[in-house]
PDB file of C-alpha atoms in Angstrom:
ATOM      1  CA  MET A  22      -7.609  14.941  11.697  1.00 40.00           C
ATOM      2  CA  GLY A  23      -5.651  13.761   8.655  1.00 53.00           C
ATOM      3  CA  LEU A  24      -2.605  11.557   8.505  1.00 66.00           C
ATOM      4  CA  VAL A  25       0.400  13.622   7.405  1.00 66.00           C
ATOM      5  CA  MET A  26       3.158  11.683   5.662  1.00 81.00           C
ATOM      6  CA  ARG A  27       6.482  12.374   4.032  1.00 90.00           C
ATOM      7  CA  ASP A  28       8.527  10.312   1.598  1.00 94.00           C
ATOM      8  CA  GLY A  29      10.781   7.910   3.447  1.00 93.00           C
ATOM      9  CA  ARG A  30      11.059   4.537   5.105  1.00 94.00           C
ATOM     10  CA  GLY A  31       9.442   3.013   8.117  1.00 93.00           C
ATOM     11  CA  GLN A  32       7.658  -0.062   9.354  1.00 95.00           C
ATOM     12  CA  LEU A  33       4.220  -1.341   8.419  1.00 95.00           C
ATOM     13  CA  VAL A  34       2.438  -3.021  11.315  1.00 96.00           C
ATOM     14  CA  ILE A  35      -0.405  -5.299  10.225  1.00 96.00           C
ATOM     15  CA  GLY A  36      -3.108  -6.253  12.700  1.00 93.00           C
ATOM     16  CA  GLU A  37      -3.481  -5.380  16.355  1.00 87.00           C
ATOM     17  CA  PRO A  38      -1.603  -6.699  19.407  1.00 86.00           C
ATOM     18  CA  PRO A  39      -0.930  -9.395  20.313  1.00 88.00           C
ATOM     19  CA  GLU A  40      -1.162 -10.682  16.734  1.00 88.00           C
ATOM     20  CA  THR A  41       0.834  -8.349  14.513  1.00 93.00           C
ATOM     21  CA  THR A  42       3.170  -8.688  11.564  1.00 94.00           C
ATOM     22  CA  THR A  43       5.789  -6.031  10.849  1.00 96.00           C
ATOM     23  CA  VAL A  44       7.360  -5.496   7.417  1.00 96.00           C
ATOM     24  CA  PRO A  45       9.644  -2.836   5.913  1.00 97.00           C
ATOM     25  CA  LEU A  46       7.734   0.083   4.400  1.00 96.00           C
ATOM     26  CA  GLU A  47       8.596   2.666   1.765  1.00 95.00           C
ATOM     27  CA  ILE A  48       6.428   5.779   1.920  1.00 94.00           C
ATOM     28  CA  ALA A  49       5.571   7.685  -1.263  1.00 95.00           C
ATOM     29  CA  ALA A  50       3.753  10.836  -0.195  1.00 94.00           C
ATOM     30  CA  SER A  51       4.995  13.443  -2.663  1.00 94.00           C
ATOM     31  CA  LEU A  52       3.452  13.638  -6.132  1.00 92.00           C
ATOM     32  CA  ARG A  53       6.784  12.667  -7.662  1.00 93.00           C
ATOM     33  CA  ALA A  54       7.247   9.590  -5.441  1.00 93.00           C
ATOM     34  CA  ARG A  55       3.605   8.474  -5.882  1.00 92.00           C
ATOM     35  CA  THR A  56       3.868   8.863  -9.662  1.00 89.00           C
ATOM     36  CA  LYS A  57       6.986   6.681  -9.774  1.00 89.00           C
ATOM     37  CA  GLY A  58       5.764   4.088  -7.252  1.00 87.00           C
ATOM     38  CA  LEU A  59       7.133   0.652  -8.157  1.00 89.00           C
ATOM     39  CA  LEU A  60       7.642   1.446 -11.855  1.00 85.00           C
ATOM     40  CA  GLY A  61      10.816  -0.045 -13.299  1.00 84.00           C
ATOM     41  CA  ARG A  62      11.496  -2.262 -10.296  1.00 87.00           C
ATOM     42  CA  ASP A  63      11.839  -6.028 -10.288  1.00 87.00           C
ATOM     43  CA  SER A  64      11.054  -6.478  -6.596  1.00 87.00           C
ATOM     44  CA  ILE A  65      10.372  -4.749  -3.292  1.00 91.00           C
ATOM     45  CA  ASP A  66      11.473  -5.699   0.197  1.00 91.00           C
ATOM     46  CA  GLY A  67       8.244  -5.188   2.121  1.00 95.00           C
ATOM     47  CA  ALA A  68       5.554  -2.770   0.968  1.00 97.00           C
ATOM     48  CA  MET A  69       5.105   0.695  -0.510  1.00 96.00           C
ATOM     49  CA  LEU A  70       2.481   3.103   0.799  1.00 96.00           C
ATOM     50  CA  LEU A  71       1.048   5.657  -1.639  1.00 96.00           C
ATOM     51  CA  SER A  72      -0.602   8.479   0.286  1.00 94.00           C
ATOM     52  CA  PRO A  73      -2.907  10.043  -0.581  1.00 94.00           C
ATOM     53  CA  ALA A  74      -4.193   7.642  -3.227  1.00 94.00           C
ATOM     54  CA  GLY A  75      -7.510   6.072  -4.182  1.00 93.00           C
ATOM     55  CA  SER A  76      -6.478   3.984  -7.174  1.00 92.00           C
ATOM     56  CA  VAL A  77      -3.389   2.687  -8.975  1.00 93.00           C
ATOM     57  CA  HIS A  78      -2.300   1.328 -12.334  1.00 93.00           C
ATOM     58  CA  THR A  79       0.331  -1.214 -13.314  1.00 93.00           C
ATOM     59  CA  PHE A  80       1.304   0.200 -16.717  1.00 91.00           C
ATOM     60  CA  GLY A  81       5.099  -0.094 -17.004  1.00 88.00           C
ATOM     61  CA  MET A  82       5.345  -2.562 -14.109  1.00 90.00           C
ATOM     62  CA  ARG A  83       7.669  -5.534 -14.403  1.00 91.00           C
ATOM     63  CA  MET A  84       5.862  -7.720 -11.879  1.00 93.00           C
ATOM     64  CA  PRO A  85       2.355  -8.487 -10.673  1.00 96.00           C
ATOM     65  CA  ILE A  86       1.523  -6.735  -7.403  1.00 96.00           C
ATOM     66  CA  ASP A  87      -0.891  -6.997  -4.510  1.00 97.00           C
ATOM     67  CA  VAL A  88      -2.791  -3.789  -3.826  1.00 97.00           C
ATOM     68  CA  ALA A  89      -4.575  -3.015  -0.549  1.00 97.00           C
ATOM     69  CA  TYR A  90      -6.864   0.015  -0.372  1.00 97.00           C
ATOM     70  CA  LEU A  91      -7.018   1.704   3.054  1.00 97.00           C
ATOM     71  CA  ASP A  92      -9.684   4.035   4.403  1.00 97.00           C
ATOM     72  CA  ARG A  93      -9.135   7.149   6.519  1.00 94.00           C
ATOM     73  CA  GLY A  94      -8.812   4.987   9.659  1.00 94.00           C
ATOM     74  CA  LEU A  95      -6.143   2.747   8.038  1.00 95.00           C
ATOM     75  CA  ARG A  96      -8.522  -0.193   7.765  1.00 97.00           C
ATOM     76  CA  VAL A  97      -8.264  -2.389   4.661  1.00 98.00           C
ATOM     77  CA  ILE A  98     -11.353  -1.959   2.467  1.00 97.00           C
ATOM     78  CA  ALA A  99     -10.219  -4.075  -0.534  1.00 97.00           C
ATOM     79  CA  VAL A 100      -7.282  -6.233  -1.642  1.00 97.00           C
ATOM     80  CA  ARG A 101      -6.528  -7.104  -5.261  1.00 96.00           C
ATOM     81  CA  THR A 102      -3.710  -8.740  -7.219  1.00 97.00           C
ATOM     82  CA  MET A 103      -2.945  -6.835 -10.414  1.00 96.00           C
ATOM     83  CA  PRO A 104      -0.813  -8.081 -13.320  1.00 96.00           C
ATOM     84  CA  PRO A 105       1.278  -5.560 -15.279  1.00 94.00           C
ATOM     85  CA  GLY A 106      -0.581  -3.342 -17.751  1.00 93.00           C
ATOM     86  CA  ARG A 107      -3.830  -2.857 -15.808  1.00 93.00           C
ATOM     87  CA  LEU A 108      -5.808   0.108 -14.534  1.00 93.00           C
ATOM     88  CA  GLY A 109      -7.242  -0.364 -11.053  1.00 91.00           C
ATOM     89  CA  ARG A 110     -10.737   0.857 -10.391  1.00 89.00           C
ATOM     90  CA  PRO A 111     -10.932   3.791  -7.959  1.00 90.00           C
ATOM     91  CA  ARG A 112     -12.212   3.032  -4.462  1.00 92.00           C
ATOM     92  CA  LEU A 113     -14.396   5.857  -3.198  1.00 91.00           C
ATOM     93  CA  ARG A 114     -13.476   5.479   0.493  1.00 95.00           C
ATOM     94  CA  ALA A 115      -9.778   4.777  -0.143  1.00 96.00           C
ATOM     95  CA  ARG A 116      -7.334   7.385   1.161  1.00 96.00           C
ATOM     96  CA  HIS A 117      -4.124   5.320   0.964  1.00 96.00           C
ATOM     97  CA  VAL A 118      -2.885   2.381  -1.108  1.00 96.00           C
ATOM     98  CA  LEU A 119      -0.375  -0.304  -0.117  1.00 97.00           C
ATOM     99  CA  GLU A 120       1.537  -2.151  -2.847  1.00 96.00           C
ATOM    100  CA  ALA A 121       3.652  -5.292  -2.485  1.00 97.00           C
ATOM    101  CA  GLU A 122       4.817  -8.247  -4.567  1.00 96.00           C
ATOM    102  CA  ALA A 123       1.963 -10.556  -5.564  1.00 96.00           C
ATOM    103  CA  GLY A 124       1.259 -13.063  -2.776  1.00 97.00           C
ATOM    104  CA  ALA A 125       2.737 -10.932   0.018  1.00 97.00           C
ATOM    105  CA  MET A 126      -0.561  -9.570   1.356  1.00 97.00           C
ATOM    106  CA  ALA A 127      -1.965 -13.074   1.927  1.00 96.00           C
ATOM    107  CA  ARG A 128       1.259 -14.138   3.693  1.00 96.00           C
ATOM    108  CA  TRP A 129       1.084 -11.091   5.952  1.00 96.00           C
ATOM    109  CA  GLY A 130      -2.626 -11.462   6.768  1.00 96.00           C
ATOM    110  CA  VAL A 131      -3.718  -8.296   4.939  1.00 97.00           C
ATOM    111  CA  ARG A 132      -7.431  -8.729   4.214  1.00 96.00           C
ATOM    112  CA  VAL A 133     -10.615  -6.667   4.333  1.00 97.00           C
ATOM    113  CA  GLY A 134     -11.262  -5.352   7.842  1.00 97.00           C
ATOM    114  CA  VAL A 135      -7.665  -5.568   9.106  1.00 97.00           C
ATOM    115  CA  ARG A 136      -6.169  -2.364  10.488  1.00 96.00           C
ATOM    116  CA  VAL A 137      -2.592  -1.332   9.729  1.00 96.00           C
ATOM    117  CA  SER A 138      -0.341   1.292  11.296  1.00 94.00           C
ATOM    118  CA  PHE A 139       2.900   3.087  10.570  1.00 87.00           C
ATOM    119  CA  PRO A 140       4.595   3.830  13.911  1.00 80.00           C
ATOM    120  CA  SER A 141       7.273   5.910  12.171  1.00 54.00           C
ATOM    121  CA  GLY A 142       4.608   8.363  10.985  1.00 48.00           C
ATOM    122  CA  GLY A 143       6.513   8.679   7.745  1.00 44.00           C
ATOM    123  CA  SER A 144       9.201  10.952   9.151  1.00 40.00           C
TER     124      SER A 144
END
């Protein structure tokens, strides 16, 4: 049972009721969209989901970013802040990666063990 996504927009829901945070989400599921990611951008309103993905890099980025690695069940297995020009180490259990402006993940409560969801399903 795999999560099927398409490029598009939706909502990222962090946590489980009754304590959730919802932020705008851009979904990059195609190879082309995942390859581009946040390259060349100065900011993002919300987060970007790269799926499938197990690692990221920040070569060509204009800003530091927070990166959350998600497992098959959409649980956060690691969170890192990466400055531009770095290569992230692959996470063996990661199936998806969330990216946001540096500092956003802490504000939203994204930390190891937290589950996220995408009610839009990426359609």
